[in-house]
Amino acid sequence: FFSDVDRELMEIVRATSPNDLERLDLPFRDGRLQEMFFRYRARNYPDTLNEVDKERWLNFRKEKISARETIARFEKDMEKAWQKVNEEFNEESREKGQAVLNELQDYADELIQSLME
């Protein structure tokens, strides 16, 4: 749980305009919050990152997405999804489900490719 002080600081983050987030230097008490604040900015407002932070975010994403555990979990989840679509959906729904899964696989492939460039 976060302290009341940290909760107040988080409210400041939420109330701050995206262009002003980079200038915030908040004294979070919980050590996790500084990293959470960085990831919040990176995910939601990537255009506000400077070059150093863009590189840091890219490296974080590469590390997370290319981890063996991540890839193995994605492949296992996709296998389960294909099985469910093929076994439990009627013909019309099956075609739609297969199209969605194909798009998801294409997106994952593109994401991995873009991070490895």
C-alpha positions as a printed Julia matrix, in Angstrom:
117×3 Matrix{Float64}:
   0.0     0.0     0.0
   1.13    3.52   -0.71
   1.35    6.22    1.94
  -1.0     9.18    1.95
   1.91   11.39    0.89
   2.62    9.18   -2.13
  -1.07    9.07   -3.02
  -1.15   12.86   -3.03
   1.91   12.9    -5.29
   0.24   10.4    -7.63
  -2.75   12.72   -7.84
  -0.4    15.53   -8.88
   0.9    13.26  -11.66
  -2.62   12.57  -12.91
  -3.55   16.26  -12.8
  -0.42   17.42  -14.64
  -0.59   18.08  -18.37
   1.49   15.67  -20.49
   3.9    18.38  -21.6
   4.7    19.27  -17.98
   5.29   15.71  -16.74
   8.99   15.71  -17.62
   9.58   18.67  -15.3
   7.97   17.0   -12.29
  10.5    15.98   -9.67
   8.38   14.38   -7.0
   9.79   13.04   -3.71
   8.05    9.66   -3.68
   8.61    7.73   -0.48
   8.0     4.32   -2.03
  10.98    3.44   -4.22
   8.78    1.73   -6.82
   6.92    4.89   -7.73
   9.72    6.66   -9.56
   9.95    3.75  -12.02
   6.15    3.56  -12.24
   6.04    7.27  -13.03
   8.59    6.82  -15.81
   6.61    3.94  -17.32
   3.38    5.93  -17.05
   4.94    8.72  -19.08
   6.52    6.34  -21.58
   3.34    4.34  -22.22
   0.89    7.21  -22.31
   2.95   10.15  -23.55
   5.99    8.83  -25.45
   6.37   12.14  -27.27
   7.3    13.77  -23.95
  10.41   11.59  -23.53
  13.87   12.99  -24.17
  16.4    10.94  -26.14
  17.88    9.27  -23.06
  14.43    8.27  -21.8
  13.38    7.04  -25.25
  16.42    4.75  -25.31
  15.67    3.58  -21.76
  12.06    2.81  -22.72
  13.1     0.99  -25.88
  15.56   -1.15  -23.92
  12.93   -1.94  -21.28
  10.45   -3.01  -23.97
  13.05   -5.11  -25.79
  13.99   -6.87  -22.58
  10.4    -7.61  -21.58
   9.11   -8.66  -24.98
  12.08  -10.76  -26.03
  12.34  -12.65  -22.74
  11.98  -16.41  -23.21
   9.22  -16.55  -20.62
   7.22  -13.86  -22.42
   7.49  -15.56  -25.79
   6.7   -18.98  -24.34
   3.65  -17.63  -22.49
   2.4   -15.85  -25.64
   2.82  -18.99  -27.74
   1.02  -21.1   -25.13
  -1.82  -18.58  -24.85
  -2.15  -18.39  -28.64
  -2.27  -22.18  -28.87
  -5.08  -22.26  -26.29
  -6.94  -19.49  -28.11
  -6.69  -21.3   -31.46
  -7.92  -24.5   -29.84
 -10.87  -22.73  -28.25
 -11.82  -20.95  -31.48
 -11.58  -24.13  -33.55
 -13.41  -26.37  -31.08
 -16.02  -24.17  -29.43
 -17.06  -21.51  -31.95
 -19.72  -21.93  -34.61
 -18.63  -21.51  -38.23
 -19.3   -17.75  -38.5
 -17.72  -16.99  -35.14
 -14.83  -19.32  -35.91
 -13.92  -17.34  -39.04
 -14.03  -14.07  -37.1
 -12.01  -15.55  -34.24
  -9.4   -16.91  -36.61
  -9.11  -13.51  -38.29
  -8.59  -11.82  -34.92
  -5.94  -14.36  -33.91
  -4.15  -13.91  -37.23
  -4.14  -10.13  -36.71
  -2.85  -10.57  -33.17
  -0.03  -12.81  -34.39
   0.84  -10.3   -37.14
   0.91   -7.49  -34.56
   3.18   -9.5   -32.25
   5.52  -10.31  -35.14
   5.65   -6.64  -36.19
   6.26   -5.51  -32.62
   9.15   -7.9   -32.15
  10.6    -6.91  -35.51
  10.36   -3.18  -34.75
  12.1    -3.61  -31.41
  14.94   -5.58  -32.93
  15.79   -2.99  -35.61
